[in-house]
Structures are given as C-alpha cells and as structure tokens.
Tab-separated table of C-alpha atoms in Angstrom:
chain	number	residue	atom	x	y	z
A	88	UNK	CA	34.340	0.301	-10.601
A	89	UNK	CA	33.303	0.318	-6.958
A	90	UNK	CA	34.316	3.964	-6.612
A	91	UNK	CA	32.309	4.913	-9.707
A	92	UNK	CA	29.203	3.125	-8.453
A	93	UNK	CA	29.671	4.705	-5.034
A	94	UNK	CA	29.810	8.100	-6.724
A	95	UNK	CA	26.701	7.396	-8.832
A	96	UNK	CA	24.651	6.115	-5.915
A	97	UNK	CA	25.891	8.986	-3.756
A	98	UNK	CA	24.781	11.429	-6.436
A	99	UNK	CA	21.360	9.768	-6.697
A	100	UNK	CA	20.859	9.863	-2.935
A	101	UNK	CA	21.899	13.518	-2.797
A	102	UNK	CA	19.563	14.320	-5.695
A	103	UNK	CA	16.689	12.541	-3.946
A	104	UNK	CA	17.313	14.403	-0.697
A	105	UNK	CA	17.506	17.753	-2.503
A	106	UNK	CA	14.294	17.018	-4.424
A	107	UNK	CA	12.475	16.118	-1.196
A	108	UNK	CA	13.801	19.333	0.345
A	109	UNK	CA	12.572	21.388	-2.623
A	110	UNK	CA	9.185	19.666	-2.373
A	111	UNK	CA	8.921	20.569	1.304
A	112	UNK	CA	9.831	24.181	0.535
A	113	UNK	CA	7.103	24.130	-2.096
A	114	UNK	CA	4.587	22.891	0.469
A	115	UNK	CA	5.538	25.779	2.740
A	116	UNK	CA	5.664	28.537	0.147
A	117	UNK	CA	2.879	27.874	-2.369
A	118	UNK	CA	-0.456	29.658	-1.870
A	119	UNK	CA	-3.274	27.062	-1.910
A	120	UNK	CA	-4.018	23.356	-1.481
A	121	UNK	CA	-3.759	22.506	-5.162
A	122	UNK	CA	-0.345	24.030	-5.813
A	123	UNK	CA	1.005	22.651	-2.544
A	124	UNK	CA	-0.241	19.196	-3.417
A	125	UNK	CA	1.310	19.590	-6.850
A	126	UNK	CA	4.710	20.290	-5.274
A	127	UNK	CA	4.409	17.531	-2.686
A	128	UNK	CA	3.234	14.735	-4.927
A	129	UNK	CA	5.600	15.411	-7.815
A	130	UNK	CA	8.781	16.464	-6.045
A	131	UNK	CA	8.598	13.952	-3.232
A	132	UNK	CA	7.788	11.078	-5.616
A	133	UNK	CA	10.832	11.670	-7.783
A	134	UNK	CA	12.956	12.352	-4.698
A	135	UNK	CA	12.008	9.097	-2.990
A	136	UNK	CA	12.486	7.192	-6.242
A	137	UNK	CA	15.993	8.648	-6.667
A	138	UNK	CA	16.819	7.768	-3.064
A	139	UNK	CA	15.642	4.194	-3.503
A	140	UNK	CA	17.493	3.835	-6.818
A	141	UNK	CA	20.690	5.073	-5.158
A	142	UNK	CA	20.271	2.573	-2.317
A	143	UNK	CA	19.553	-0.206	-4.809
A	144	UNK	CA	22.672	0.587	-6.870
A	145	UNK	CA	24.823	0.817	-3.739
A	146	UNK	CA	23.771	-2.601	-2.487
A	147	UNK	CA	24.036	-4.106	-5.978
A	148	UNK	CA	27.483	-2.802	-6.907
A	149	UNK	CA	29.250	-2.472	-3.556
A	150	UNK	CA	27.716	-5.260	-1.478
A	151	UNK	CA	26.843	-7.518	-4.432
A	152	UNK	CA	23.272	-7.971	-3.205
A	153	UNK	CA	20.338	-7.718	-5.628
A	154	UNK	CA	17.515	-6.337	-3.498
A	155	UNK	CA	14.323	-6.737	-5.518
A	156	UNK	CA	12.200	-5.275	-2.717
A	157	UNK	CA	13.729	-1.837	-3.349
A	158	UNK	CA	12.853	-2.096	-7.050
A	159	UNK	CA	9.327	-3.072	-6.048
A	160	UNK	CA	9.282	-0.071	-3.727
A	161	UNK	CA	10.260	2.225	-6.615
A	162	UNK	CA	7.472	0.836	-8.786
A	163	UNK	CA	5.032	1.055	-5.881
A	164	UNK	CA	5.815	4.694	-5.053
A	165	UNK	CA	5.660	5.608	-8.750
A	166	UNK	CA	2.255	3.954	-9.004
A	167	UNK	CA	0.566	5.089	-5.810
A	168	UNK	CA	1.902	8.534	-4.914
A	169	UNK	CA	0.337	10.433	-7.870
A	170	UNK	CA	-2.962	8.650	-7.260
A	171	UNK	CA	-2.847	9.721	-3.619
A	172	UNK	CA	-2.216	13.283	-4.756
A	173	UNK	CA	-5.102	13.062	-7.202
A	174	UNK	CA	-7.489	11.776	-4.525
A	175	UNK	CA	-6.487	14.492	-2.037
A	176	UNK	CA	-6.940	17.172	-4.713
A	177	UNK	CA	-10.334	15.848	-5.734
A	178	UNK	CA	-11.484	15.583	-2.137
A	179	UNK	CA	-10.372	19.187	-1.629
A	180	UNK	CA	-12.208	20.351	-4.756
A	181	UNK	CA	-15.381	18.458	-3.906
A	182	UNK	CA	-15.446	19.947	-0.410
A	183	UNK	CA	-15.227	23.428	-1.974
A	184	UNK	CA	-11.725	24.408	-0.963
A	185	UNK	CA	-11.127	27.700	-2.804
A	186	UNK	CA	-8.530	28.117	-5.507
A	187	UNK	CA	-5.782	30.691	-5.232
A	188	UNK	CA	-7.241	34.115	-5.980
A	189	UNK	CA	-4.917	34.653	-8.965
A	190	UNK	CA	-5.829	31.333	-10.604
A	191	UNK	CA	-6.724	31.806	-14.264
A	192	UNK	CA	-8.324	28.508	-15.189
A	193	UNK	CA	-10.964	26.309	-13.560
A	194	UNK	CA	-12.065	23.746	-16.127
A	195	UNK	CA	-14.207	21.771	-13.701
A	196	UNK	CA	-16.232	24.901	-12.970
A	197	UNK	CA	-17.275	25.132	-16.614
A	198	UNK	CA	-17.841	21.387	-16.812
A	199	UNK	CA	-20.115	21.446	-13.754
A	200	UNK	CA	-21.935	24.611	-14.823
A	201	UNK	CA	-25.336	22.943	-15.137
A	202	UNK	CA	-25.055	21.149	-11.798
A	203	UNK	CA	-26.200	23.410	-8.946
A	204	UNK	CA	-24.837	20.986	-6.330
A	205	UNK	CA	-21.303	21.597	-7.503
A	206	UNK	CA	-21.383	25.284	-8.336
A	207	UNK	CA	-23.672	26.828	-5.726
A	208	UNK	CA	-20.978	27.404	-3.134
A	209	UNK	CA	-19.827	31.032	-3.011
A	210	UNK	CA	-16.218	30.247	-2.116
A	211	UNK	CA	-15.390	28.860	-5.540
A	212	UNK	CA	-15.445	31.768	-7.915
A	213	UNK	CA	-14.105	32.415	-11.350
A	214	UNK	CA	-11.432	34.940	-11.956
B	51	UNK	CA	-19.574	18.510	7.985
B	52	UNK	CA	-22.468	18.322	5.552
B	53	UNK	CA	-22.632	15.086	3.626
B	54	UNK	CA	-22.474	15.825	-0.067
B	55	UNK	CA	-24.292	13.668	-2.553
B	56	UNK	CA	-21.659	14.108	-5.214
B	57	UNK	CA	-21.459	11.020	-7.339
B	58	UNK	CA	-17.735	10.799	-7.858
B	59	UNK	CA	-15.976	8.842	-10.540
B	60	UNK	CA	-13.630	6.349	-8.881
B	61	UNK	CA	-12.058	4.983	-12.063
B	62	UNK	CA	-8.485	6.096	-11.298
B	63	UNK	CA	-8.615	4.793	-7.732
B	64	UNK	CA	-10.165	1.490	-8.733
B	65	UNK	CA	-7.742	0.850	-11.598
B	66	UNK	CA	-4.769	1.581	-9.373
B	67	UNK	CA	-6.138	-0.575	-6.572
B	68	UNK	CA	-6.618	-3.460	-9.027
B	69	UNK	CA	-2.869	-3.426	-9.695
B	70	UNK	CA	-1.607	-2.443	-6.264
B	71	UNK	CA	-3.706	-5.109	-4.540
B	72	UNK	CA	-1.691	-7.858	-6.202
B	73	UNK	CA	1.636	-6.188	-5.417
B	74	UNK	CA	0.755	-5.906	-1.723
B	75	UNK	CA	-0.719	-9.404	-1.600
B	76	UNK	CA	2.305	-11.057	-3.218
B	77	UNK	CA	4.614	-9.023	-0.992
B	78	UNK	CA	2.686	-10.223	2.057
B	79	UNK	CA	3.115	-13.854	0.943
B	80	UNK	CA	6.828	-13.166	0.449
B	81	UNK	CA	7.080	-11.587	3.919
B	82	UNK	CA	5.285	-14.600	5.373
B	83	UNK	CA	7.715	-17.118	3.885
B	84	UNK	CA	10.797	-14.966	4.494
B	85	UNK	CA	10.076	-14.844	8.220
B	86	UNK	CA	12.375	-17.722	9.140
B	87	UNK	CA	15.648	-16.153	7.998
B	88	UNK	CA	14.920	-12.451	7.447
B	89	UNK	CA	12.578	-9.916	9.071
B	90	UNK	CA	8.949	-10.802	8.506
B	91	UNK	CA	6.678	-13.635	9.545
B	92	UNK	CA	3.050	-14.439	10.132
B	93	UNK	CA	2.089	-11.262	11.950
B	94	UNK	CA	3.445	-8.750	9.427
B	95	UNK	CA	2.304	-10.897	6.523
B	96	UNK	CA	-1.206	-11.076	7.943
B	97	UNK	CA	-1.327	-7.333	8.492
B	98	UNK	CA	-0.152	-6.724	4.909
B	99	UNK	CA	-2.767	-9.084	3.482
B	100	UNK	CA	-5.531	-7.431	5.473
B	101	UNK	CA	-4.265	-4.000	4.405
B	102	UNK	CA	-4.566	-5.135	0.777
B	103	UNK	CA	-8.173	-6.175	1.431
B	104	UNK	CA	-8.807	-2.859	3.212
B	105	UNK	CA	-7.551	-1.123	0.070
B	106	UNK	CA	-10.181	-3.040	-1.892
B	107	UNK	CA	-12.755	-1.913	0.684
B	108	UNK	CA	-11.710	1.702	0.141
B	109	UNK	CA	-12.047	1.469	-3.633
B	110	UNK	CA	-15.189	-0.659	-3.814
B	111	UNK	CA	-18.120	-1.088	-1.464
B	112	UNK	CA	-18.568	-3.768	1.174
B	113	UNK	CA	-20.787	-6.037	-0.924
B	114	UNK	CA	-18.361	-6.117	-3.864
B	115	UNK	CA	-15.459	-6.987	-1.586
B	116	UNK	CA	-17.548	-9.701	0.094
B	117	UNK	CA	-18.063	-11.158	-3.390
B	118	UNK	CA	-14.352	-10.881	-4.289
B	119	UNK	CA	-13.073	-12.314	-0.993
B	120	UNK	CA	-15.853	-14.714	0.015
B	121	UNK	CA	-14.619	-15.640	3.480
B	122	UNK	CA	-16.239	-15.390	6.853
B	123	UNK	CA	-13.288	-13.793	8.597
B	124	UNK	CA	-14.361	-14.980	12.051
B	125	UNK	CA	-14.039	-18.532	10.746
B	126	UNK	CA	-10.651	-17.656	9.236
B	127	UNK	CA	-9.439	-16.511	12.664
B	128	UNK	CA	-10.814	-19.665	14.250
B	129	UNK	CA	-9.113	-21.823	11.614
B	130	UNK	CA	-5.824	-20.035	12.291
B	131	UNK	CA	-6.075	-20.711	16.028
B	132	UNK	CA	-6.952	-24.333	15.283
B	133	UNK	CA	-3.925	-24.750	12.993
B	134	UNK	CA	-1.616	-23.233	15.605
B	135	UNK	CA	-3.057	-25.501	18.276
B	136	UNK	CA	-2.753	-28.568	16.019
B	137	UNK	CA	0.923	-27.904	15.217
B	138	UNK	CA	1.562	-27.424	18.926
B	139	UNK	CA	-0.265	-30.619	19.793
B	140	UNK	CA	1.556	-32.551	17.034
B	141	UNK	CA	4.614	-32.914	19.244
B	142	UNK	CA	2.615	-34.759	21.901
B	143	UNK	CA	1.917	-37.716	19.585
B	144	UNK	CA	5.645	-38.317	19.141
B	145	UNK	CA	6.363	-38.333	22.868
B	146	UNK	CA	7.755	-34.811	22.799
B	147	UNK	CA	6.586	-31.781	24.836
B	148	UNK	CA	3.808	-29.483	23.628
B	149	UNK	CA	4.928	-26.986	20.927
B	150	UNK	CA	8.063	-29.033	20.149
B	151	UNK	CA	8.719	-28.342	16.475
B	152	UNK	CA	10.253	-30.655	13.940
B	153	UNK	CA	12.199	-29.895	10.796
B	154	UNK	CA	13.871	-31.906	8.131
B	155	UNK	CA	14.164	-32.586	4.402
B	156	UNK	CA	10.978	-33.662	2.669
B	157	UNK	CA	11.000	-35.213	-0.778
B	158	UNK	CA	8.582	-33.773	-3.316
B	159	UNK	CA	7.920	-35.375	-6.713
B	160	UNK	CA	8.638	-32.222	-8.754
B	161	UNK	CA	10.806	-29.997	-6.605
B	162	UNK	CA	13.120	-32.593	-5.088
B	163	UNK	CA	14.176	-32.325	-1.472
B	164	UNK	CA	13.117	-29.226	0.424
B	165	UNK	CA	13.913	-28.479	4.047
B	166	UNK	CA	10.610	-27.935	5.809
B	167	UNK	CA	9.969	-26.805	9.377
B	168	UNK	CA	6.688	-27.308	11.186
B	169	UNK	CA	7.125	-23.820	12.635
B	170	UNK	CA	5.861	-22.585	9.242
B	171	UNK	CA	2.516	-24.251	9.921
B	172	UNK	CA	2.377	-22.481	13.281
B	173	UNK	CA	3.164	-19.242	11.454
B	174	UNK	CA	0.339	-19.990	9.031
B	175	UNK	CA	-1.966	-20.157	12.042
B	176	UNK	CA	-0.709	-16.779	13.235
B	177	UNK	CA	-1.177	-15.380	9.704
B	178	UNK	CA	-4.773	-16.577	9.386
B	179	UNK	CA	-5.629	-15.354	12.888
B	180	UNK	CA	-4.220	-11.887	12.211
B	181	UNK	CA	-6.050	-11.610	8.875
B	182	UNK	CA	-9.297	-12.837	10.401
B	183	UNK	CA	-9.196	-10.600	13.466
B	184	UNK	CA	-8.159	-7.463	11.545
B	185	UNK	CA	-10.778	-7.924	8.853
B	186	UNK	CA	-13.465	-8.720	11.431
B	187	UNK	CA	-12.664	-5.511	13.326
B	188	UNK	CA	-12.672	-3.363	10.193
B	189	UNK	CA	-15.799	-4.894	8.666
B	190	UNK	CA	-17.681	-4.632	11.961
B	191	UNK	CA	-16.798	-0.968	12.329
B	192	UNK	CA	-17.495	-0.274	8.655
B	193	UNK	CA	-20.969	-1.780	8.644
B	194	UNK	CA	-22.326	0.251	11.566
B	195	UNK	CA	-23.884	3.498	10.432
C-alpha cells in the first residue's frame, strides 16, 4: 500500500513538474502576450495543483499526516491563478498591446466598435 | 503613460476577492493560533490579515473598504502596543519580573479545561500592531495623489 501511494504521488509530482516545464516552454515560444499568458496561466495552474496533490497524498499515506493547508492551497491556486491571468490579459488589451499578426478573431474589437476611446489606436488592427 | 478613462468591469475580480478574502483571513487566524507549536505567530498572521484587506482595496475603492472594515488603523496599532505592554506588566503584580508569562489550565463552561498561555495575549498585541502599521502605511500612500 505504501509503495503504491509512493508511486502515485511520485507520478503526480512528475506530472506537475512536466506541466510547469511545458508552460515555461510555452511562455518562451508563443508569439504574443495573450498566447503566452494562456500557456502560463493554464499549464502552471494544473502543474502546481498536481504537485500539491502529490505532496498531500505522500504525507497522508506515507507519513499518516492529513495536511489540510495543502488542500486549501490547491483550492486557492485553482481559484486565483486564472483570475490573475484574466486581469493581466485585460490590462494588456486595455493598454493596446497588439495581437499576433496572424490572429483571426478579435471579438472585443467588434464589441467596442462604437467607442472611439477603445478603437482609435492604430496598433490594434483587424486581420 | 497616458491615463486611460476606460471604465472597466471589475465583476470577476470582485467576485473572486469576495471569496478569497475569507480564505486568507481564516488562514491568518489559523496561522496566529498555530504560532505556539508550529511555524506562524502574530507577525505572519498580521501580515496575512493586512494582505487580505489590501486585496479588498485592490478590488474596491478606499471608501468602500473603509465602510467594510471600519477601524482607525492607527488606533488598532496603539491598542496592540497597549495589549503587549499590559501582558508584560501583568507579571509585576504577582511579584514576578516584567514580561514573565504564565500558563495553565483554565476551565470554561462549554469547552472544559483548556491550556492557556498569556504569551498568546502578547502575540495578539503583536498581531494588532502589525495590522495597524501595515494598513496605515498602505492607506497613507494610497490616499496621496
């Protein structure tokens, strides 16, 4: 039983580390702020949650210690990290950071079409 | 950079802050009481509480937060110092040196006997002082234009 739980928590920790690694590669490789933020907020959130779940299972099954703070940390990361990503993205869009030149869809552009304050900047352009 | 007059919709931020505020606040209370046997204590607990209030300040404006948390934080800091001083001075009345702390079982009507230490009251003073000083600093900086 202990060996099985060690294997499961080891797998979860490895999966979390690999997901964080993939997220960091995404931040390096993707072309603009929005896609980079997409990679960072999604990949790193799931990676950190897997890591914490692995740690929680290890301490529960091997050490016999129920650590509720780690569970709270999982819930907290799940709750706050996407919101942080959303706020960064919106701040970027509102300060007229341009989309990737091959982007095909900009729904906010159409939504803000009547508002000169939001559409007057030349750097945001439709495809 | 040019200040934009974009009226942004803060619904997502405010809804999340409404939930997260309570998580951080309860965690800070836990950290405060866990300080005797595990890492934590008045200082970290106070910083966590003030960070929860700062999160409210980020999501709402200063007037709303002043209505939600209606404390004069300078007085909170003063009360914390007074509590710490009083627990330190408590030892003098029993013929013991200053800051001599007492502990022992106390009987409560509902909970039964609980081991209490007067160091917790000193920690409460530290907690209130940290909350008061941090919030005073942040509110003072935030109000100047």
